[in-house]
Amino acid sequence: MNIAVVGAGIFGLAAALALRERGHAVTVFEQGRVPYERASSTDTSKTIRRLYGHNAVYVDLVERAAVKWREWDRRLPERIYVRTGQLQIEQSFRPGFRIHDSWQFLRARDPDIEILSIEDARARHPQFAYQESDVCLYDPWGGYLASGAAVVGLLRLARDGGVAVREETPVTDVSDGAGAAYVRVDGRAHAFDRVVVAAGVWIGRLVPGLARHIRPTRQEMVFIEPKDPDWLAACALPVWSVNPEVDGWYGHPLQREGWMKIANDLRGDTVDPDDARPVSPVFVEAVRDFVAARIPELARGAVVGSRACLYEDTPDRHFIIDWAPGSRSILVAGGGSGHGFKFGGAIGDVIADTLEHNDTGTGDFFRIGRRFQ
Ligand SMILES: Cc1cc2nc3c(=O)[nH]c(=O)nc-3n(C[C@H](O)[C@H](O)[C@H](O)COP(=O)(O)OP(=O)(O)OC[C@H]3O[C@@H](n4cnc5c(N)ncnc54)[C@H](O)[C@@H]3O)c2cc1C
């Protein structure tokens, strides 16, 4: 088939690579130049973890994704997948809390996942200031993906594999009818057999029936250059989170740029995708307070940058990989809901299988069905 993919973020690129591998002719349309500053995938780093409570769909999918990330990492000149382990510090550890459910679920498949005593946590990861009430889960499987470098690398692999890529080419409309799907660019409609809309926070602009089900929220992050980089380097520091569901803090070890990313997963303001995205001084102050309390050595460092990026939340925070309402030739792939990047290694096949009417291995999990009613 002749397939258009709108969007060169992780969902679009993963789809393009999988569809091309299956022999389809693929054209990617991207409104910006990759890595596009305003795309959610364009960031220094994203966590790859498998703490998903009892949710076997996500755990299976991320384990599948990791195999592909490893392969892409080998093929690309820049390191894009770094396994550091994951440390999650929580205050509550009982059934019904995600950390407890994840631990219960994962220890059955991997004995290496551990609940550390405070003494062990202190000995292994002395960068943190622990509180006596902390519960520390350590999963050696976790790590981070150098997401900005990854999208650049995947675009290159796509091009090398024969995908046609049209950057700086905004699609103004998608439609279908008479056995074809159309992508409108510069006032002209181009016909394809199928169109995949992987337009991130902009999906609602092209598929208005989904506009109210994808909520863009502004998420801020701060980059801090430590005084003593060795103390905080990747070999010693895992990806981490502190009370992620209550306080939201998480971060990554020292990046190649020389700083650490500190961010917050609690939902920010709902915004328009094209609004300016300033980082508020209040957030920077909150980061300083958090770091002083929990990573004291880093508090001596300098804030060298900040950034705001948009989550694209569906009401249940699960992705959408399904036909657009009323269509059988326009497929929507997105709704990453702040956790979609890590699945890039597997999501392309889920999208391609949905498009080819094959078994995706994920059942109806990402179908729209009655989810939003
Ligand atoms: C601050 C932050 C931290 C995150 N942390 C993590 C994490 O640690 N781990 C994790 O797994 N996930 C994380 N995520 C979520 C993850 O980044 C997203 O779910 C994922 O990147 C979404 O990818 P996407 O391809 O759907 O969207 P995008 O990356 O936004 O790509 C969509 C692309 O479509 C293009 N486009 C849109 N409209 C048009 C049009 N009309 N014509 C042409 N092109 C168009 C855009 O320019 C864009 O390039 C985070 C997100 C944010 C914002």
mmCIF file of C-alpha atoms in Angstrom, residues 73-366:
data_model
loop_
_atom_site.group_PDB
_atom_site.id
_atom_site.type_symbol
_atom_site.label_atom_id
_atom_site.label_comp_id
_atom_site.label_asym_id
_atom_site.label_seq_id
_atom_site.Cartn_x
_atom_site.Cartn_y
_atom_site.Cartn_z
ATOM 1 C CA ASP A 73 21.273 1.821 19.591
ATOM 2 C CA ARG A 74 23.760 -0.530 17.926
ATOM 3 C CA ARG A 75 22.967 0.772 14.432
ATOM 4 C CA LEU A 76 23.183 4.484 15.247
ATOM 5 C CA PRO A 77 26.420 6.399 15.775
ATOM 6 C CA GLU A 78 25.190 8.152 18.931
ATOM 7 C CA ARG A 79 24.242 6.331 22.131
ATOM 8 C CA ILE A 80 20.444 6.497 22.432
ATOM 9 C CA TYR A 81 19.672 3.781 25.018
ATOM 10 C CA VAL A 82 21.442 3.829 28.358
ATOM 11 C CA ARG A 83 20.594 1.245 30.976
ATOM 12 C CA THR A 84 21.204 2.710 34.418
ATOM 13 C CA GLY A 85 18.702 0.920 36.619
ATOM 14 C CA GLN A 86 15.706 2.694 38.125
ATOM 15 C CA LEU A 87 15.271 3.832 41.694
ATOM 16 C CA GLN A 88 11.799 4.760 42.883
ATOM 17 C CA ILE A 89 11.520 6.332 46.313
ATOM 18 C CA GLU A 90 8.022 6.275 47.775
ATOM 19 C CA GLN A 91 6.328 6.952 51.058
ATOM 20 C CA SER A 92 3.562 4.373 50.766
ATOM 21 C CA PHE A 93 3.985 0.686 50.070
ATOM 22 C CA ARG A 94 0.779 -1.281 50.296
ATOM 23 C CA PRO A 95 -1.612 -3.052 47.910
ATOM 24 C CA GLY A 96 -3.319 -0.634 45.552
ATOM 25 C CA PHE A 97 -0.244 1.623 45.344
ATOM 26 C CA ARG A 98 1.514 1.356 42.028
ATOM 27 C CA ILE A 99 4.939 0.702 43.518
ATOM 28 C CA HIS A 100 3.571 -2.234 45.503
ATOM 29 C CA ASP A 101 1.620 -3.658 42.566
ATOM 30 C CA SER A 102 4.601 -3.249 40.225
ATOM 31 C CA TRP A 103 6.919 -4.975 42.657
ATOM 32 C CA GLN A 104 4.475 -7.831 43.132
ATOM 33 C CA PHE A 105 3.977 -8.202 39.381
ATOM 34 C CA LEU A 106 7.625 -7.901 38.344
ATOM 35 C CA ARG A 107 9.299 -10.024 40.986
ATOM 36 C CA ALA A 108 7.423 -12.995 39.513
ATOM 37 C CA ARG A 109 9.246 -12.443 36.204
ATOM 38 C CA ASP A 110 12.545 -11.027 37.432
ATOM 39 C CA PRO A 111 14.116 -11.885 40.804
ATOM 40 C CA ASP A 112 16.561 -8.986 40.403
ATOM 41 C CA ILE A 113 13.943 -6.389 41.221
ATOM 42 C CA GLU A 114 14.434 -5.343 44.842
ATOM 43 C CA ILE A 115 12.993 -3.404 47.726
ATOM 44 C CA LEU A 116 16.040 -1.816 49.353
ATOM 45 C CA SER A 117 16.373 -1.040 53.008
ATOM 46 C CA ILE A 118 17.263 2.607 53.695
ATOM 47 C CA GLU A 119 20.782 1.441 54.681
ATOM 48 C CA ASP A 120 21.233 -0.387 51.374
ATOM 49 C CA ALA A 121 19.789 2.510 49.392
ATOM 50 C CA ARG A 122 22.153 4.915 51.178
ATOM 51 C CA ALA A 123 25.139 2.670 50.522
ATOM 52 C CA ARG A 124 24.344 2.161 46.842
ATOM 53 C CA HIS A 125 22.936 5.549 45.917
ATOM 54 C CA PRO A 126 24.369 8.015 48.397
ATOM 55 C CA GLN A 127 23.421 10.979 46.218
ATOM 56 C CA PHE A 128 19.954 11.036 47.792
ATOM 57 C CA ALA A 129 18.911 12.247 51.219
ATOM 58 C CA TYR A 130 16.561 9.529 52.480
ATOM 59 C CA GLN A 131 13.791 9.825 55.025
ATOM 60 C CA GLU A 132 13.099 7.029 57.497
ATOM 61 C CA SER A 133 9.603 6.526 56.023
ATOM 62 C CA ASP A 134 10.961 6.026 52.467
ATOM 63 C CA VAL A 135 10.454 2.761 50.604
ATOM 64 C CA CYS A 136 12.955 2.254 47.793
ATOM 65 C CA LEU A 137 12.306 0.013 44.832
ATOM 66 C CA TYR A 138 15.203 -0.741 42.527
ATOM 67 C CA ASP A 139 14.746 -2.271 39.079
ATOM 68 C CA PRO A 140 18.054 -2.891 37.287
ATOM 69 C CA TRP A 141 16.158 -3.023 33.991
ATOM 70 C CA GLY A 142 15.339 0.715 33.850
ATOM 71 C CA GLY A 143 17.266 3.424 32.046
ATOM 72 C CA TYR A 144 16.827 6.357 29.710
ATOM 73 C CA LEU A 145 16.576 7.037 26.015
ATOM 74 C CA ALA A 146 18.358 10.036 24.498
ATOM 75 C CA SER A 147 15.119 11.041 22.822
ATOM 76 C CA GLY A 148 16.238 14.021 20.733
ATOM 77 C CA ALA A 149 19.162 12.049 19.300
ATOM 78 C CA ALA A 150 16.885 9.038 18.860
ATOM 79 C CA VAL A 151 14.357 10.818 16.622
ATOM 80 C CA VAL A 152 17.169 12.237 14.508
ATOM 81 C CA GLY A 153 18.695 8.751 14.201
ATOM 82 C CA LEU A 154 15.384 7.050 13.428
ATOM 83 C CA LEU A 155 14.602 9.610 10.754
ATOM 84 C CA ARG A 156 17.922 8.735 9.178
ATOM 85 C CA LEU A 157 17.213 4.999 9.360
ATOM 86 C CA ALA A 158 13.803 5.654 7.792
ATOM 87 C CA ARG A 159 15.318 7.650 4.937
ATOM 88 C CA ASP A 160 18.050 5.046 4.392
ATOM 89 C CA GLY A 161 15.343 2.370 4.292
ATOM 90 C CA GLY A 162 13.464 4.141 1.516
ATOM 91 C CA VAL A 163 10.893 6.238 3.412
ATOM 92 C CA ALA A 164 10.207 9.568 1.685
ATOM 93 C CA VAL A 165 10.444 12.370 4.262
ATOM 94 C CA ARG A 166 9.004 15.833 3.741
ATOM 95 C CA GLU A 167 10.092 18.141 6.544
ATOM 96 C CA GLU A 168 8.722 21.674 6.979
ATOM 97 C CA THR A 169 5.549 20.474 5.281
ATOM 98 C CA PRO A 170 2.465 21.097 7.431
ATOM 99 C CA VAL A 171 -0.573 19.017 6.557
ATOM 100 C CA THR A 172 -3.666 21.197 6.775
ATOM 101 C CA ASP A 173 -6.311 18.500 6.431
ATOM 102 C CA VAL A 174 -6.810 14.738 6.126
ATOM 103 C CA SER A 175 -9.920 13.193 4.602
ATOM 104 C CA ASP A 176 -11.096 10.013 2.951
ATOM 105 C CA GLY A 177 -13.552 8.844 0.340
ATOM 106 C CA ALA A 178 -13.832 6.874 -2.907
ATOM 107 C CA GLY A 179 -11.328 4.214 -1.804
ATOM 108 C CA ALA A 180 -8.530 6.662 -0.948
ATOM 109 C CA ALA A 181 -7.278 8.829 1.910
ATOM 110 C CA TYR A 182 -6.081 12.364 1.266
ATOM 111 C CA VAL A 183 -3.444 14.580 2.806
ATOM 112 C CA ARG A 184 -3.739 18.278 1.992
ATOM 113 C CA VAL A 185 -0.504 20.237 1.681
ATOM 114 C CA ASP A 186 -0.209 23.791 0.324
ATOM 115 C CA GLY A 187 -3.824 23.639 -0.845
ATOM 116 C CA ARG A 188 -3.305 20.435 -2.825
ATOM 117 C CA ALA A 189 -4.751 17.017 -1.884
ATOM 118 C CA HIS A 190 -2.411 14.013 -2.251
ATOM 119 C CA ALA A 191 -4.043 10.569 -2.495
ATOM 120 C CA PHE A 192 -2.831 7.541 -0.475
ATOM 121 C CA ASP A 193 -4.290 4.147 0.377
ATOM 122 C CA ARG A 194 -4.015 4.885 4.085
ATOM 123 C CA VAL A 195 -3.000 7.822 6.296
ATOM 124 C CA VAL A 196 -1.533 7.485 9.786
ATOM 125 C CA VAL A 197 -2.109 10.617 11.864
ATOM 126 C CA ALA A 198 0.695 10.663 14.452
ATOM 127 C CA ALA A 199 0.531 14.389 15.095
ATOM 128 C CA GLY A 200 0.979 14.329 18.895
ATOM 129 C CA VAL A 201 -0.778 17.215 20.658
ATOM 130 C CA TRP A 202 -2.012 18.444 17.275
ATOM 131 C CA ILE A 203 -4.053 15.279 16.482
ATOM 132 C CA GLY A 204 -7.313 17.075 17.240
ATOM 133 C CA ARG A 205 -6.595 19.640 14.518
ATOM 134 C CA LEU A 206 -6.631 16.888 11.866
ATOM 135 C CA VAL A 207 -9.150 14.564 13.526
ATOM 136 C CA PRO A 208 -11.632 16.941 15.188
ATOM 137 C CA GLY A 209 -13.673 14.032 16.576
ATOM 138 C CA LEU A 210 -10.778 13.358 18.984
ATOM 139 C CA ALA A 211 -9.918 16.968 19.868
ATOM 140 C CA ARG A 212 -11.572 16.924 23.289
ATOM 141 C CA HIS A 213 -10.003 13.568 24.169
ATOM 142 C CA ILE A 214 -6.388 14.717 23.862
ATOM 143 C CA ARG A 215 -5.514 17.341 26.454
ATOM 144 C CA PRO A 216 -2.180 19.175 26.043
ATOM 145 C CA THR A 217 -0.636 20.100 29.389
ATOM 146 C CA ARG A 218 2.505 22.170 29.899
ATOM 147 C CA GLN A 219 5.266 20.234 31.700
ATOM 148 C CA GLU A 220 8.399 21.961 32.886
ATOM 149 C CA MET A 221 11.930 20.770 33.440
ATOM 150 C CA VAL A 222 15.173 22.306 34.666
ATOM 151 C CA PHE A 223 18.779 21.422 33.804
ATOM 152 C CA ILE A 224 21.359 21.625 36.572
ATOM 153 C CA GLU A 225 25.113 21.424 36.110
ATOM 154 C CA PRO A 226 26.605 19.741 39.184
ATOM 155 C CA LYS A 227 29.748 21.080 40.856
ATOM 156 C CA ASP A 228 31.152 17.539 41.011
ATOM 157 C CA PRO A 229 29.951 15.630 37.922
ATOM 158 C CA ASP A 230 31.548 12.316 38.963
ATOM 159 C CA TRP A 231 29.414 12.209 42.098
ATOM 160 C CA LEU A 232 26.255 12.208 39.980
ATOM 161 C CA ALA A 233 27.417 10.406 36.861
ATOM 162 C CA ALA A 234 25.404 7.692 35.137
ATOM 163 C CA CYS A 235 27.555 4.852 36.435
ATOM 164 C CA ALA A 236 26.567 5.753 39.958
ATOM 165 C CA LEU A 237 23.115 7.239 39.556
ATOM 166 C CA PRO A 238 20.074 5.443 38.128
ATOM 167 C CA VAL A 239 17.030 7.150 36.637
ATOM 168 C CA TRP A 240 14.938 8.016 39.655
ATOM 169 C CA SER A 241 11.643 9.298 40.935
ATOM 170 C CA VAL A 242 10.543 10.513 44.348
ATOM 171 C CA ASN A 243 6.871 10.083 45.265
ATOM 172 C CA PRO A 244 5.955 10.199 41.573
ATOM 173 C CA GLU A 245 2.209 9.955 42.075
ATOM 174 C CA VAL A 246 1.983 12.486 44.908
ATOM 175 C CA ASP A 247 4.876 14.910 44.425
ATOM 176 C CA GLY A 248 5.794 14.021 40.825
ATOM 177 C CA TRP A 249 9.577 14.489 40.953
ATOM 178 C CA TYR A 250 11.829 12.490 38.647
ATOM 179 C CA GLY A 251 15.108 12.878 36.864
ATOM 180 C CA HIS A 252 17.981 11.403 34.954
ATOM 181 C CA PRO A 253 21.705 10.998 35.534
ATOM 182 C CA LEU A 254 24.294 13.298 34.079
ATOM 183 C CA GLN A 255 23.691 13.788 30.348
ATOM 184 C CA ARG A 256 26.306 14.182 27.650
ATOM 185 C CA GLU A 257 25.579 17.931 27.757
ATOM 186 C CA GLY A 258 27.011 17.995 31.300
ATOM 187 C CA TRP A 259 23.807 18.572 33.249
ATOM 188 C CA MET A 260 21.050 16.634 34.954
ATOM 189 C CA LYS A 261 17.388 16.866 34.062
ATOM 190 C CA ILE A 262 14.946 17.399 36.931
ATOM 191 C CA ALA A 263 11.260 17.355 36.020
ATOM 192 C CA ASN A 264 7.818 16.872 37.451
ATOM 193 C CA ASP A 265 5.158 14.456 36.256
ATOM 194 C CA LEU A 266 2.161 16.139 37.947
ATOM 195 C CA ARG A 267 -0.070 17.649 35.290
ATOM 196 C CA GLY A 268 0.566 21.300 34.449
ATOM 197 C CA ASP A 269 -1.848 23.822 32.917
ATOM 198 C CA THR A 270 -3.923 22.855 29.902
ATOM 199 C CA VAL A 271 -2.641 24.909 26.982
ATOM 200 C CA ASP A 272 -2.953 25.400 23.247
ATOM 201 C CA PRO A 273 -0.185 23.482 21.426
ATOM 202 C CA ASP A 274 0.935 26.633 19.623
ATOM 203 C CA ASP A 275 1.095 28.898 22.695
ATOM 204 C CA ALA A 276 4.436 30.222 23.942
ATOM 205 C CA ARG A 277 5.921 27.846 26.520
ATOM 206 C CA PRO A 278 7.751 29.829 29.184
ATOM 207 C CA VAL A 279 9.111 28.074 32.274
ATOM 208 C CA SER A 280 7.834 29.793 35.409
ATOM 209 C CA PRO A 281 10.272 31.097 38.046
ATOM 210 C CA VAL A 282 7.987 29.399 40.615
ATOM 211 C CA PHE A 283 8.826 26.006 39.071
ATOM 212 C CA VAL A 284 12.561 26.737 39.097
ATOM 213 C CA GLU A 285 12.291 27.664 42.790
ATOM 214 C CA ALA A 286 10.345 24.445 43.499
ATOM 215 C CA VAL A 287 13.135 22.448 41.807
ATOM 216 C CA ARG A 288 15.742 24.197 43.971
ATOM 217 C CA ASP A 289 13.769 23.378 47.130
ATOM 218 C CA PHE A 290 13.306 19.752 46.073
ATOM 219 C CA VAL A 291 16.979 19.315 45.193
ATOM 220 C CA ALA A 292 18.119 20.900 48.468
ATOM 221 C CA ALA A 293 15.927 18.437 50.374
ATOM 222 C CA ARG A 294 16.603 15.278 48.359
ATOM 223 C CA ILE A 295 19.833 15.588 46.305
ATOM 224 C CA PRO A 296 21.854 18.007 48.421
ATOM 225 C CA GLU A 297 25.086 17.766 46.403
ATOM 226 C CA LEU A 298 23.216 18.929 43.300
ATOM 227 C CA ALA A 299 21.955 21.981 45.181
ATOM 228 C CA ARG A 300 25.505 23.373 44.917
ATOM 229 C CA GLY A 301 25.188 23.221 41.102
ATOM 230 C CA ALA A 302 24.040 25.901 38.675
ATOM 231 C CA VAL A 303 20.731 25.985 36.814
ATOM 232 C CA VAL A 304 21.915 26.162 33.206
ATOM 233 C CA GLY A 305 18.647 25.749 31.324
ATOM 234 C CA SER A 306 14.972 24.909 31.374
ATOM 235 C CA ARG A 307 12.291 23.802 28.963
ATOM 236 C CA ALA A 308 8.558 23.192 28.751
ATOM 237 C CA CYS A 309 7.161 20.320 26.741
ATOM 238 C CA LEU A 310 3.567 19.149 26.296
ATOM 239 C CA TYR A 311 1.932 15.959 27.509
ATOM 240 C CA GLU A 312 -0.939 14.741 25.339
ATOM 241 C CA ASP A 313 -3.286 13.122 27.828
ATOM 242 C CA THR A 314 -6.230 10.933 26.922
ATOM 243 C CA PRO A 315 -8.903 10.669 29.651
ATOM 244 C CA ASP A 316 -7.609 7.240 30.790
ATOM 245 C CA ARG A 317 -3.961 8.009 29.906
ATOM 246 C CA HIS A 318 -3.771 5.041 27.549
ATOM 247 C CA PHE A 319 -2.686 5.550 23.933
ATOM 248 C CA ILE A 320 -4.997 5.685 20.936
ATOM 249 C CA ILE A 321 -4.113 3.374 18.063
ATOM 250 C CA ASP A 322 -7.287 3.022 16.071
ATOM 251 C CA TRP A 323 -9.192 4.197 13.040
ATOM 252 C CA ALA A 324 -10.385 7.798 13.201
ATOM 253 C CA PRO A 325 -14.087 7.953 14.104
ATOM 254 C CA GLY A 326 -16.091 6.997 11.000
ATOM 255 C CA SER A 327 -13.049 6.140 8.863
ATOM 256 C CA ARG A 328 -11.428 2.917 7.655
ATOM 257 C CA SER A 329 -8.442 4.533 5.937
ATOM 258 C CA ILE A 330 -7.274 7.176 8.448
ATOM 259 C CA LEU A 331 -5.558 5.648 11.458
ATOM 260 C CA VAL A 332 -4.738 7.658 14.587
ATOM 261 C CA ALA A 333 -1.608 6.862 16.597
ATOM 262 C CA GLY A 334 -0.873 8.964 19.665
ATOM 263 C CA GLY A 335 -2.215 10.053 23.020
ATOM 264 C CA GLY A 336 1.128 9.140 24.605
ATOM 265 C CA SER A 337 -0.128 10.738 27.857
ATOM 266 C CA GLY A 338 3.315 11.587 29.175
ATOM 267 C CA HIS A 339 4.664 8.027 28.990
ATOM 268 C CA GLY A 340 4.647 7.082 25.299
ATOM 269 C CA PHE A 341 8.260 7.496 24.203
ATOM 270 C CA LYS A 342 9.703 4.332 25.725
ATOM 271 C CA PHE A 343 7.273 2.208 23.697
ATOM 272 C CA GLY A 344 8.753 3.498 20.415
ATOM 273 C CA GLY A 345 10.610 0.245 19.844
ATOM 274 C CA ALA A 346 7.358 -1.746 19.747
ATOM 275 C CA ILE A 347 4.616 0.726 18.899
ATOM 276 C CA GLY A 348 5.461 0.779 15.178
ATOM 277 C CA ASP A 349 4.461 -2.874 14.880
ATOM 278 C CA VAL A 350 1.262 -2.291 16.868
ATOM 279 C CA ILE A 351 0.367 0.554 14.484
ATOM 280 C CA ALA A 352 1.279 -1.495 11.388
ATOM 281 C CA ASP A 353 -0.679 -4.530 12.656
ATOM 282 C CA THR A 354 -3.732 -2.373 13.363
ATOM 283 C CA LEU A 355 -3.495 -0.900 9.881
ATOM 284 C CA GLU A 356 -3.114 -4.353 8.306
ATOM 285 C CA HIS A 357 -5.941 -5.825 10.446
ATOM 286 C CA ASN A 358 -3.553 -8.303 12.132
ATOM 287 C CA ASP A 359 -3.450 -9.363 15.755
ATOM 288 C CA THR A 360 -1.480 -6.634 17.560
ATOM 289 C CA GLY A 361 -0.783 -8.643 20.708
ATOM 290 C CA THR A 362 -2.436 -5.816 22.674
ATOM 291 C CA GLY A 363 -6.082 -6.795 22.140
ATOM 292 C CA ASP A 364 -8.435 -3.815 22.166
ATOM 293 C CA PHE A 365 -6.352 -1.960 24.711
ATOM 294 C CA PHE A 366 -5.513 1.007 22.458
#
